[in-house]
XYZ file of C-alpha atoms in Angstrom:
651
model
C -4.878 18.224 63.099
C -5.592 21.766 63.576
C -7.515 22.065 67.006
C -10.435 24.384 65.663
C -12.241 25.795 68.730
C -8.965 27.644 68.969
C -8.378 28.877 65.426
C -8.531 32.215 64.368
C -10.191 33.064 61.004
C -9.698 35.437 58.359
C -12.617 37.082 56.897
C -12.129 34.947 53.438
C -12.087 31.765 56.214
C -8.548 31.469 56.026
C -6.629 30.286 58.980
C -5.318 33.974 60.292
C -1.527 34.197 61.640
C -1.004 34.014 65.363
C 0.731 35.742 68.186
C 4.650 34.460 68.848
C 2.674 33.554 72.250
C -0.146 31.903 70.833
C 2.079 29.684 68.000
C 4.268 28.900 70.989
C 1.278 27.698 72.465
C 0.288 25.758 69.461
C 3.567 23.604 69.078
C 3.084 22.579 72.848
C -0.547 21.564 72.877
C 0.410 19.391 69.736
C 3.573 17.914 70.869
C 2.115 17.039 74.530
C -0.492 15.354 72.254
C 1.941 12.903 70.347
C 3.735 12.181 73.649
C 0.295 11.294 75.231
C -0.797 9.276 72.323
C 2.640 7.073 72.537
C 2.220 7.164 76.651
C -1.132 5.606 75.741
C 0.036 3.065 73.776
C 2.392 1.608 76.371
C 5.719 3.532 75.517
C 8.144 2.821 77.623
C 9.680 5.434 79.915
C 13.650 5.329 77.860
C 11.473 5.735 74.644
C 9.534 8.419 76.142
C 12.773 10.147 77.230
C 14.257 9.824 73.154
C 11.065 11.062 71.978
C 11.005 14.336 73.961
C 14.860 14.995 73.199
C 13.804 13.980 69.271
C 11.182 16.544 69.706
C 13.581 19.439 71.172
C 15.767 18.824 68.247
C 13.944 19.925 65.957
C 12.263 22.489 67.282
C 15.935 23.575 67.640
C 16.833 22.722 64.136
C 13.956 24.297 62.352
C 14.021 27.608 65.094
C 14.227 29.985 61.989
C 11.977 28.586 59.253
C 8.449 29.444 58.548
C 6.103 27.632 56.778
C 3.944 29.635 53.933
C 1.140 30.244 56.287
C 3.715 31.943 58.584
C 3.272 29.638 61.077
C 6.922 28.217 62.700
C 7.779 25.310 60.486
C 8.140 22.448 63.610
C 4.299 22.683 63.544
C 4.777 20.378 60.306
C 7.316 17.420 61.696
C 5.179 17.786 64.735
C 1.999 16.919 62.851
C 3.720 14.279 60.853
C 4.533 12.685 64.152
C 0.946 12.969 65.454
C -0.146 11.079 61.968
C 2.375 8.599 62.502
C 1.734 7.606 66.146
C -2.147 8.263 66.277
C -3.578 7.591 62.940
C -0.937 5.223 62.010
C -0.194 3.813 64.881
C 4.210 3.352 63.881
C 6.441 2.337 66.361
C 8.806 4.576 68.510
C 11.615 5.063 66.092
C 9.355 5.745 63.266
C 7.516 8.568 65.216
C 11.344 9.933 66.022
C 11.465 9.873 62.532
C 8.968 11.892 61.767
C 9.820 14.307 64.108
C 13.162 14.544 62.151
C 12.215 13.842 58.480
C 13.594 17.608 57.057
C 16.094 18.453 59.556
C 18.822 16.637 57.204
C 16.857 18.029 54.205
C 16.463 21.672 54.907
C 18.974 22.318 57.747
C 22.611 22.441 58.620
C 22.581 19.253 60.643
C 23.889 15.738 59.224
C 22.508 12.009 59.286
C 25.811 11.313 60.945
C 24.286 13.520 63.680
C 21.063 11.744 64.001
C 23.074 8.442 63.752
C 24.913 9.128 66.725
C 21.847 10.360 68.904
C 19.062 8.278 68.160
C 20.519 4.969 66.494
C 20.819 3.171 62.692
C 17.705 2.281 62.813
C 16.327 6.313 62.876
C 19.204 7.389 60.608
C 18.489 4.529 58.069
C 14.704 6.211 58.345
C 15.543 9.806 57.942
C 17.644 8.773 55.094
C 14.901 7.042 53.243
C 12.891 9.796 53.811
C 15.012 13.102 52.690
C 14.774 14.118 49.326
C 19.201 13.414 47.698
C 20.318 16.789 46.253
C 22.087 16.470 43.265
C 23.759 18.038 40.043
C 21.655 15.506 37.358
C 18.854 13.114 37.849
C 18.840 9.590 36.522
C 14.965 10.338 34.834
C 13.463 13.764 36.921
C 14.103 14.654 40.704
C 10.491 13.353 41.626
C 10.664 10.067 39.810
C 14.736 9.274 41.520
C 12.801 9.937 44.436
C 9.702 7.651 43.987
C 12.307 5.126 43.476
C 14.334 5.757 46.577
C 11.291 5.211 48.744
C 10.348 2.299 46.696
C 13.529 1.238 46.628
C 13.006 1.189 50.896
C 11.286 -1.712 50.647
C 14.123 -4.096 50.674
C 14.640 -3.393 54.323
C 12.122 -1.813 56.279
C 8.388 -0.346 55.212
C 7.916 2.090 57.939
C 9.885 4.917 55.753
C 6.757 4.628 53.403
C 4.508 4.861 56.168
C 6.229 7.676 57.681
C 6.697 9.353 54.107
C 2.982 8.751 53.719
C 2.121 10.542 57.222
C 4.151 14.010 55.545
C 2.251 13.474 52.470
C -0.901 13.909 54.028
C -0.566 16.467 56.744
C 1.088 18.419 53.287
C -2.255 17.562 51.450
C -4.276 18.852 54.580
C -2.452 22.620 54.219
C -2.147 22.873 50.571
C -4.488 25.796 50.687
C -1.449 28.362 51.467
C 0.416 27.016 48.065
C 0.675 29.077 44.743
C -1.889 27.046 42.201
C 0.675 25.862 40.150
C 2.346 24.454 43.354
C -1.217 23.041 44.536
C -0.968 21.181 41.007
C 2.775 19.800 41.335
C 1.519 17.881 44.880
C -1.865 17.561 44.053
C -0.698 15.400 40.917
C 1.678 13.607 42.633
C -0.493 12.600 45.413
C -3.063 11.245 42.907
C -0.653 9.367 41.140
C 1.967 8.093 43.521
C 0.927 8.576 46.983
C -2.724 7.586 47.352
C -2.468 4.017 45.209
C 0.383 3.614 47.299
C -1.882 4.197 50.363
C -4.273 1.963 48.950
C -1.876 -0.817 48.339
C -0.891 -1.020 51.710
C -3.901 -0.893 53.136
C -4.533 2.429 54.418
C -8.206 2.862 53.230
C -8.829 6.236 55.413
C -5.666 7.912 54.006
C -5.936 6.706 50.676
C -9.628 8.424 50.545
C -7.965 11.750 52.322
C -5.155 11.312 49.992
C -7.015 11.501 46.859
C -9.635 13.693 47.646
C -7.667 16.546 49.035
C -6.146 15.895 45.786
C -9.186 16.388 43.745
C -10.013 19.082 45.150
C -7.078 21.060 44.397
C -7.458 19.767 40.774
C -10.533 20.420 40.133
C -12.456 22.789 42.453
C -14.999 23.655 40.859
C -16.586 19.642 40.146
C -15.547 19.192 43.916
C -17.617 21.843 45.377
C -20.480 21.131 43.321
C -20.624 17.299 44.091
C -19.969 18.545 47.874
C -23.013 20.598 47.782
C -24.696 17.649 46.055
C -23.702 15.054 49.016
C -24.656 17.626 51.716
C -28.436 18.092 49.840
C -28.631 14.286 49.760
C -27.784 13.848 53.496
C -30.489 16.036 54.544
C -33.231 14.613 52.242
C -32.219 11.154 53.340
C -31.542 11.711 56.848
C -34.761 10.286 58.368
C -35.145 7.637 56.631
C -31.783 6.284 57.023
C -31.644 6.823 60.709
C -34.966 4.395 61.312
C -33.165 2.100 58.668
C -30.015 2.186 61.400
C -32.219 2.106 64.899
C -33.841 -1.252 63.319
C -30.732 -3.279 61.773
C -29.249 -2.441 65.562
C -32.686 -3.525 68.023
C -33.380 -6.572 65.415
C -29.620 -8.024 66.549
C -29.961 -7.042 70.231
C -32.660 -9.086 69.997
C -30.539 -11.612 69.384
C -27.388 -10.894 71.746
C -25.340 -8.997 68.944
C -23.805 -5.706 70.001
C -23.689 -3.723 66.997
C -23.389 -0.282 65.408
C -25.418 0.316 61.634
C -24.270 4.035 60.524
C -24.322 5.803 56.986
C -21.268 6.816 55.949
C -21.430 9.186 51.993
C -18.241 8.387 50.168
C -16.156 11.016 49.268
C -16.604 13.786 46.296
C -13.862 12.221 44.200
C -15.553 8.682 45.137
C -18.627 9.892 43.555
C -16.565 12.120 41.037
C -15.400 8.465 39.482
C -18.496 6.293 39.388
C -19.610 9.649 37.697
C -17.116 9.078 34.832
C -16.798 5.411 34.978
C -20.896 4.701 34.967
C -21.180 8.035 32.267
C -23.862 9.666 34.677
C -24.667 12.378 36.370
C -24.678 12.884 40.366
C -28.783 12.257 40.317
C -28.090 9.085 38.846
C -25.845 7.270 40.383
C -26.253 4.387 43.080
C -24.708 3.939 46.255
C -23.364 7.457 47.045
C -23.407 6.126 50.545
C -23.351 2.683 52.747
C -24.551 1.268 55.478
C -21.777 -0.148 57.839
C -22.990 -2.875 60.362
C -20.499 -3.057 63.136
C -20.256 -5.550 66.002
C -18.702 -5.262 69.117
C -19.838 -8.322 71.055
C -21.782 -11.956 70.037
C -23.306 -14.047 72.959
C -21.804 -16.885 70.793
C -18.589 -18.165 71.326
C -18.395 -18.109 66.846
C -15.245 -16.888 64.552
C -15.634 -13.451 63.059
C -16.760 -14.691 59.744
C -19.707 -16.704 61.350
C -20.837 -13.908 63.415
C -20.891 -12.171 60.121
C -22.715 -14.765 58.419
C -25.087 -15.057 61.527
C -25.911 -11.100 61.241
C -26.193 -11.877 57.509
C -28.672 -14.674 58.169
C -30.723 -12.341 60.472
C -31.106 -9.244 58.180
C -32.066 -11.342 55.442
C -34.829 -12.632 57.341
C -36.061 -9.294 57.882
C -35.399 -7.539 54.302
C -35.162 -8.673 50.756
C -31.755 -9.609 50.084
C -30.593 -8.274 45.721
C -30.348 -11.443 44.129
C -26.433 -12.010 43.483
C -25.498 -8.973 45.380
C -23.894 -11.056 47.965
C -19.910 -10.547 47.855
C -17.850 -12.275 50.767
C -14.833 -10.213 51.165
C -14.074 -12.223 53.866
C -12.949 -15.295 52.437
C -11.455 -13.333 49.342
C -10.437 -10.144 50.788
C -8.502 -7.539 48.474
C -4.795 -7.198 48.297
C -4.786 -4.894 50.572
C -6.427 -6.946 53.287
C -9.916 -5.183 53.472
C -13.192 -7.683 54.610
C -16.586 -7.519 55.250
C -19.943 -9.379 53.662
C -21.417 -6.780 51.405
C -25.086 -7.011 50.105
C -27.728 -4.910 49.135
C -31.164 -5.010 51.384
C -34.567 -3.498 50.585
C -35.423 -1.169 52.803
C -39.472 -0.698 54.174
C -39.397 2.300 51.340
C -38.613 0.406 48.692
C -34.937 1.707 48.336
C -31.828 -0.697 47.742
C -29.309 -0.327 50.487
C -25.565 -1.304 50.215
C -24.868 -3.086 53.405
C -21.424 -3.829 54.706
C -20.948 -6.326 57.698
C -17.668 -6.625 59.663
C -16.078 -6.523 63.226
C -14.022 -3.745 64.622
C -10.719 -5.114 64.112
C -11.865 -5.682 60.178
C -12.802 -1.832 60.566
C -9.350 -1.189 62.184
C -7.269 -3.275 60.104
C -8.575 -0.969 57.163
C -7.525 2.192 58.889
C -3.723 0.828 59.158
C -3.399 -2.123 56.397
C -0.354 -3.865 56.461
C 0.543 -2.714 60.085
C -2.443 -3.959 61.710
C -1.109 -6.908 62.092
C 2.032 -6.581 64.947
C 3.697 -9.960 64.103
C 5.975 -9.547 61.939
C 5.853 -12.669 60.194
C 2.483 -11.382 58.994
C 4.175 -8.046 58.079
C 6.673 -9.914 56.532
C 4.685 -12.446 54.079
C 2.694 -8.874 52.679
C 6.150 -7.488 51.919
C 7.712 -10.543 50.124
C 4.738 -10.222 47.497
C 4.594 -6.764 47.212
C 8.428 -6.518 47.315
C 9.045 -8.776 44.088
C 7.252 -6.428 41.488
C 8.788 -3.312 43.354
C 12.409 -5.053 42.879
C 11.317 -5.575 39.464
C 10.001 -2.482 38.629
C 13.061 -0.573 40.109
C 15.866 -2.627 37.609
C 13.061 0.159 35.029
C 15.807 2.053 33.201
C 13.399 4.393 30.893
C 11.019 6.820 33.220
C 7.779 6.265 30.996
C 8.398 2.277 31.627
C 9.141 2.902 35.347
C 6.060 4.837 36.158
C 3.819 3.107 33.853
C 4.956 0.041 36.216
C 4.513 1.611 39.397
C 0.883 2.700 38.277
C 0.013 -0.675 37.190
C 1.441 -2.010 40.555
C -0.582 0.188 42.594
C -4.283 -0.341 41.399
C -6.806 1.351 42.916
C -9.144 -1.840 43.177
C -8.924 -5.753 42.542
C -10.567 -8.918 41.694
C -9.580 -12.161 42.825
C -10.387 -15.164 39.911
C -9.383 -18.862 39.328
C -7.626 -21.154 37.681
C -9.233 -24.427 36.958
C -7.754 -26.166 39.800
C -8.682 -23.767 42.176
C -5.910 -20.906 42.464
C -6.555 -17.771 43.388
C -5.200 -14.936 41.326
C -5.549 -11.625 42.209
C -5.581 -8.915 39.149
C -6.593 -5.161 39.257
C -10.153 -4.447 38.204
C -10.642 -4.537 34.316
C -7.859 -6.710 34.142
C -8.390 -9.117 30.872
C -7.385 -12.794 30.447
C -4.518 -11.691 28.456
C -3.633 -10.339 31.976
C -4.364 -13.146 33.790
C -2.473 -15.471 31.279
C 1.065 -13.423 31.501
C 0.105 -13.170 35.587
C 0.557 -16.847 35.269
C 3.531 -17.138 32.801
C 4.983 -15.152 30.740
C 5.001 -18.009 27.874
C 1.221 -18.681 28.818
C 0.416 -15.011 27.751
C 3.113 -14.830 24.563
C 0.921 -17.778 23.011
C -2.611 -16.949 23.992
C -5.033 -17.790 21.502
C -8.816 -17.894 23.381
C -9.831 -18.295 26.952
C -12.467 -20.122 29.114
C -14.426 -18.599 31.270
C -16.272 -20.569 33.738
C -16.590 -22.751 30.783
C -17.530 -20.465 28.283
C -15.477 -20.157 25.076
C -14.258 -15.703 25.365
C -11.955 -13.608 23.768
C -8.754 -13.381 25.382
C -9.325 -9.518 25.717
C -12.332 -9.864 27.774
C -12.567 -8.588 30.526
C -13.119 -10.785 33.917
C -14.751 -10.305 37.182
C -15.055 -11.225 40.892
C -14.661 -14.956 41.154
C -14.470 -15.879 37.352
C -12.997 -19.361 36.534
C -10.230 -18.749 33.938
C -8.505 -21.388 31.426
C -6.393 -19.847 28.575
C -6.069 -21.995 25.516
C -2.430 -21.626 23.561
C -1.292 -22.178 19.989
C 2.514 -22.457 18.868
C 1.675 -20.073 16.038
C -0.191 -17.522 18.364
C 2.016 -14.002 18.537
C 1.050 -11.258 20.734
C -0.912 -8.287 18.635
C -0.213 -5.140 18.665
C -3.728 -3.617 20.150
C -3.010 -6.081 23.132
C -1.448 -3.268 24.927
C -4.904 -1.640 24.929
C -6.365 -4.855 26.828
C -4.048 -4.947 29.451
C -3.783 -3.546 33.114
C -0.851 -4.996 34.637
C 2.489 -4.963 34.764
C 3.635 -8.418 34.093
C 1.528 -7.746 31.182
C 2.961 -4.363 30.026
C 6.306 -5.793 30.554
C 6.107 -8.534 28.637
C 4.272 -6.846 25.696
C 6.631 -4.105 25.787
C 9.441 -6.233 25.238
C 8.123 -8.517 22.757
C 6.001 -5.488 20.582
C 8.124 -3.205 18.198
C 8.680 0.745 19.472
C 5.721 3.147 17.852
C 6.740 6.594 18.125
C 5.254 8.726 20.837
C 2.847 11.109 19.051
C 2.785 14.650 20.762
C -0.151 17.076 20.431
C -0.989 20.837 21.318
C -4.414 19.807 22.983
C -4.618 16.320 24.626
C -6.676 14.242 22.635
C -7.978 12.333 25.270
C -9.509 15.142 27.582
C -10.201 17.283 24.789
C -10.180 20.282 26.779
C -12.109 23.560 26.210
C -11.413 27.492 26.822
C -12.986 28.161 29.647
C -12.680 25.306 31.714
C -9.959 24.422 34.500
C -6.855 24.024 32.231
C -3.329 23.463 32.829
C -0.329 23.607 30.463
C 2.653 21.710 30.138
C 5.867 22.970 28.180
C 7.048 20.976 25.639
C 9.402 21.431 22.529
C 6.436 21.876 20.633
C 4.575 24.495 22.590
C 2.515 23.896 25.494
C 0.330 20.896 25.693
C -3.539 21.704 27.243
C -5.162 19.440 29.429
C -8.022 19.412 31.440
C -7.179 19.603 35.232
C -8.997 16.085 36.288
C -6.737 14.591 33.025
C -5.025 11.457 33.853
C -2.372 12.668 31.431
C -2.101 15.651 33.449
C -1.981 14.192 36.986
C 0.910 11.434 35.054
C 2.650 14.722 34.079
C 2.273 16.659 37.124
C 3.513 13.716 39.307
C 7.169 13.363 37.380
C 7.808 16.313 35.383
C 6.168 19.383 37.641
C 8.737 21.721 36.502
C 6.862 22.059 32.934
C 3.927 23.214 34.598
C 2.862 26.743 33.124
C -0.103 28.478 34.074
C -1.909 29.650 30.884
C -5.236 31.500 29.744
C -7.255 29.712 27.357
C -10.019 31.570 26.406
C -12.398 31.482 23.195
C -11.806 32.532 19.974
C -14.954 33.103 17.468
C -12.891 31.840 14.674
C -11.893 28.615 16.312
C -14.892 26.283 17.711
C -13.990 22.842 19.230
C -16.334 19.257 18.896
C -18.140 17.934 22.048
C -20.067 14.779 22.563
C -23.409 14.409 24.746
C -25.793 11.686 25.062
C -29.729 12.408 26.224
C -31.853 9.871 27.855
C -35.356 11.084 27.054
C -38.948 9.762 26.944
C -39.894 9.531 23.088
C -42.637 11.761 22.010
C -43.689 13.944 19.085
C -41.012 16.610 17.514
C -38.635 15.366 20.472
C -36.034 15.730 17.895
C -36.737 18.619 16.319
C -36.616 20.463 19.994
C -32.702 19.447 20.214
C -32.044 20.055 17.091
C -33.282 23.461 17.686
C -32.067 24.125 20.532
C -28.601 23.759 19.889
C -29.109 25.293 16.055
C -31.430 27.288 16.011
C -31.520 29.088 19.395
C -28.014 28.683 20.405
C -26.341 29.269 16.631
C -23.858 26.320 17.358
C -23.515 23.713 13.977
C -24.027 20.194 14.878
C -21.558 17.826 12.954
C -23.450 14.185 13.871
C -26.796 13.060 15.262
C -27.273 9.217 16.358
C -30.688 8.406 17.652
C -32.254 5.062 18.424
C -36.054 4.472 19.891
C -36.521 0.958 22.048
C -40.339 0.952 24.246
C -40.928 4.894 24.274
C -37.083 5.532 25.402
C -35.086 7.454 23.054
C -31.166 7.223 23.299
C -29.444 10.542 21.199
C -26.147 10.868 20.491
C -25.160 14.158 19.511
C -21.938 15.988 17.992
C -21.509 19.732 18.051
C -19.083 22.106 18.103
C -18.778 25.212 21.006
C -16.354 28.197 21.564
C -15.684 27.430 24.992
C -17.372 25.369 28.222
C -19.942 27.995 28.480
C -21.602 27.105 25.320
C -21.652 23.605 26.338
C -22.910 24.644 29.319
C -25.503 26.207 27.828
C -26.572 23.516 25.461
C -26.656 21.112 28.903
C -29.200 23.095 30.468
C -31.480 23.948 27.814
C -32.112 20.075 26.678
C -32.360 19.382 30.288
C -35.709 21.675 30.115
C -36.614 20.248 27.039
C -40.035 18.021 27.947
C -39.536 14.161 28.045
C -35.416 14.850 28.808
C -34.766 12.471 31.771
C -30.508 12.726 31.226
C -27.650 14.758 29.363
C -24.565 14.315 29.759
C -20.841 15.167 27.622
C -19.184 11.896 26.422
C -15.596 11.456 25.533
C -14.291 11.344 22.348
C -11.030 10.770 21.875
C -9.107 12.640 19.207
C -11.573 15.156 18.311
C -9.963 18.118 16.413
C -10.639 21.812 16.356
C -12.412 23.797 13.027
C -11.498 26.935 12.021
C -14.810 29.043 10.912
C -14.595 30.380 7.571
């Protein structure tokens, strides 16, 4: 990373070009860095030796290439290589690797080259990673090449890893790239790279990943949620810190050695409980968490009873939330991250989300499926993850291919049961349909109700953390057709897609789904029938942007009087006299907009509105936000989706 008491800024804060002297400089402070990490690690002195003639090829190699800051382009392999051996920790070959990863790619030299200098084992790396040129692509050049790397996985995972490590040190300098450029890797990250991350266990740069991402996307939400988390650090600052300095003395006390610090999740972190809880940054819970760390137990105890033990110990001292208690521990996620979690009432009354581990549980998050050196260990996480891959690569139609590798590469899990006690793991909001096809494919086909934990459910419900599942059949049972809207995974998708008739793919000017607005932070995508609109922070977008960046067009969608479009919001308020009547006339009367619906209900002096309106743009709704926020009693207002809303012309 860039070594900032040494940077030179613009006046705009942009990184400023350097001297020939001072990027000369620059390469050899970082590349004495990755050789000192490796020395560190035990490297031995033959290794040492490759690595410093890896490192003066391609310096050599890349001599006349700039990257668009204007800074020599071995500053990228080099911090590749620094990801790779510091923050990934990847063995020798992999960091040689990295080093080379675009020489084959971008310069005159061959594999056959790197072959014969540094092995099969680096050539078969640098292969994996560097991008195949060719005439025609089997579906689109990014998709072949989500499928090469996937397709890595049959031999070795360290391309990934190293492929991940360019990824992000790409995502760290994205500020020099033309927007629509920003959108092409920004998309792709959010869709490919950082549920890859996730999957294999690379928690820290999975959250980089996908917030670097986000920001790109959508500026505008990230810097306001940024300014958000930086208000709410300050005004919570005290409290937490005496919150901390107590957890920590209490279990000196008793001969634990142990860190408690506050760590605030990420914008885009808070940017999706936003969406997925439908509330606004002033009302959402846990925008941070309390990690309790411990280095050292007077006990001679496993790691899960010293957590239990620190568990025991806080609870004595502060109200535990009744069924907030989640052992991660014993059913850790699929990609091998523990800890107890619980929530603890602090001496102010507040409800703090507590997370216990040890320092190799905090580690092993960091670097997943590597943490672990043996490779029998290694091994066992790749056969799993290795037979839906294999599967999903036999995909012959692109939509079916990446609607697989999504599927595969959930963000989050929950692990539930069958009857007799196995554990299946499904992506959160995974249904029993899921779970029954997860079992066998015959078992979902025929799925006519389910049990769960011995209550008679829908098969499309959805299940949580720890449920007990039984799925009842009937001969005569056939899959439906709205299934497909219950269902998460990929066994699932598969099997529906296969045993459901074709519907044809209905194509739109606007995206239903996002219903995007003039104004706002838009992106286009060419089509044969004109260029499709979407919001940047679209799913359909980022989908689109990650396979098919070449139909991204930068476009200017502003408002037209003669065309107004439908928005949804939803106000929280206390109930009082002419409540309604100050909405209505606030968005009629004072702001001229025509409202098409009003829902209201009224339970114990709390009124729930639902209200449908049409605007020229994002500033009206704007508008219309902050004027019912000021209207007395409003408590919340937020805009609501609504899928396939369609325009109005004015007459």
């Amino acid at each position: 990373m860039e070594d900032f008491k040494k940077v030179k800024l613009n006046s705009d804060g942009s990184i400023a070009q350097r001297t020939e002297e001072e990027y000369a400089e620059l390469i050899d402070r970082r590349a004495k860095h990755v050789l000192d990490v490796m020395l560190q690690r035990g490297t031995s002195e033959a290794d040492m030796a490759r690595l410093k003639d890896a490192l003066e090829f391609a310096k050599d190699a890349h001599k006349l290439q700039r990257r668009k800051t204007g800074a020599p382009y071995v500053v990228h392999p080099i911090a590749v290589a620094s990801i790779a051996a510091e923050e990934l920790k990847l063995d020798v070959n992999s960091v040689i690797c990295a080093f080379l990863h675009d020489v084959v790619e971008d310069t005159d030299h061959t594999l056959d080259e790197i072959r014969e200098r540094y092995g099969d084992d680096v050539a078969f790396l640098v292969d994996v990673v560097t991008k195949k040129k060719r005439n025609t692509y089997k579906m689109s050049k990014q998709v072949d090449n989500y499928k090469q790397l996937l397709d890595s996985l049959n031999y070795d995972i360290r391309a990934l890893m190293v492929k991940i490590a360019d990824r992000l040190h790409n995502m760290r300098t994205l500020s020099s790239m033309r927007p629509d450029k920003q959108m092409k890797i920004a998309g792709e990250t959010d869709y490919f790279y950082a549920p890859l991350a996730n999957r294999l266990g690379l928690f820290d740069v999975k959250t980089d990943l996908e917030n670097l991402a986000f920001k790109y996307r959508c500026a505008s939400e990230y810097t306001d949620i940024e300014n958000a988390l930086a208000a709410d650090v300050v005004k919570n600052k005290a409290r937490l810190e005496v919150f901390c300095s107590t957890i920590e003395t209490t279990l000196k006390m008793h001969d634990i050695w142990a860190k408690a610090e506050v760590y605030y999740r990420k914008p885009y972190s808070i940017y999706r409980k936003m969406k997925a809880q439908g509330k606004d940054f002033k009302h959402i819970a846990n925008r941070y968490y309390i990690r309790v760390t411990f280095t050292h137990c007077g006990e001679v105890l496993s790691e899960k009873n010293i957590c239990l033990l620190i568990y025991s110990i806080l609870t004595d001292i502060y109200k535990e939330k009744p069924q907030s208690f989640v052992n991660q521990i014993d059913q850790q996620k699929e990609n091998s991250y523990q800890s107890l979690n619980l929530m603890l009432l602090s001496e102010e009354g507040v409800w703090e989300d507590v997370q216990i581990c040890s320092e190799r549980m905090v580690e092993a998050s960091k670097i997943g499926c590597m943490a672990e050196r043996d490779e029998s260990n290694v091994g066992e996480w790749m056969d799993r993850f290795k037979t839906i891959l294999q599967e999903i690569a036999n995909q012959s139609q692109e939509n079916s291919f990446m609607e697989s590798v999504v599927t595969s590469l959930y963000y989050d899990d929950v692990m539930v049961f069958t009857p007799s006690g196995q554990a299946i793991v499904l992506p959160k909001g995974a249904t029993a349909i899921d779970f029954a096809f997860e079992l066998h494919t015959e078992l979902g086909l025929h799925a006519k109700y389910a049990r769960i934990n011995g209550k008679l459910c829908s098969v499309k419900t959805v299940l949580t953390r720890g449920d007990c599942v039984e799925i009842g059949v009937g001969d005569e049972v056939m899959v439906q057709n709205d299934w497909k809207d219950y269902t998460s995974t990929y066994k699932a998708k598969r099997a529906l897609r296969n045993n459901l008739p074709d519907h044809p793919h209905l194509h739109f000017i606007r995206c239903p789904h996002c219903n995007s607005l003039p104004e706002g932070e838009i992106i286009g995508f060419k089509h044969e029938e004109g260029i499709v609109l979407h919001r940047r922070s679209c799913p359909e977008a980022i989908h689109e942007a990650s396979s098919h960046s070449d139909r991204i067009v930068t476009v200017e969608f502003t408002p037209d009087e003669a065309v107004v479009y439908p928005v949804v919001i939803h106000i929280t308020a206390i109930d009082r006299y002419h409540f309604l009547l100050d909405v209505i006339n606030c968005i009629s009367e004072n702001l001229h907009l025509e409202i098409d619906s009003l829902h209201t209900t009224t339970t114990d002096n709390i009124i729930d509105c639902t209200v449908e309106f049409f605007v020229h743009g994002l500033s009206d709704l704007k508008a219309v936000l902050k004027h019912i926020y000021d209207i007395e009693g409003v408590e919340e207002v937020h805009q609501i989706s609504g899928d396939n809303l369609k325009l109005k012309l004015k007459i």
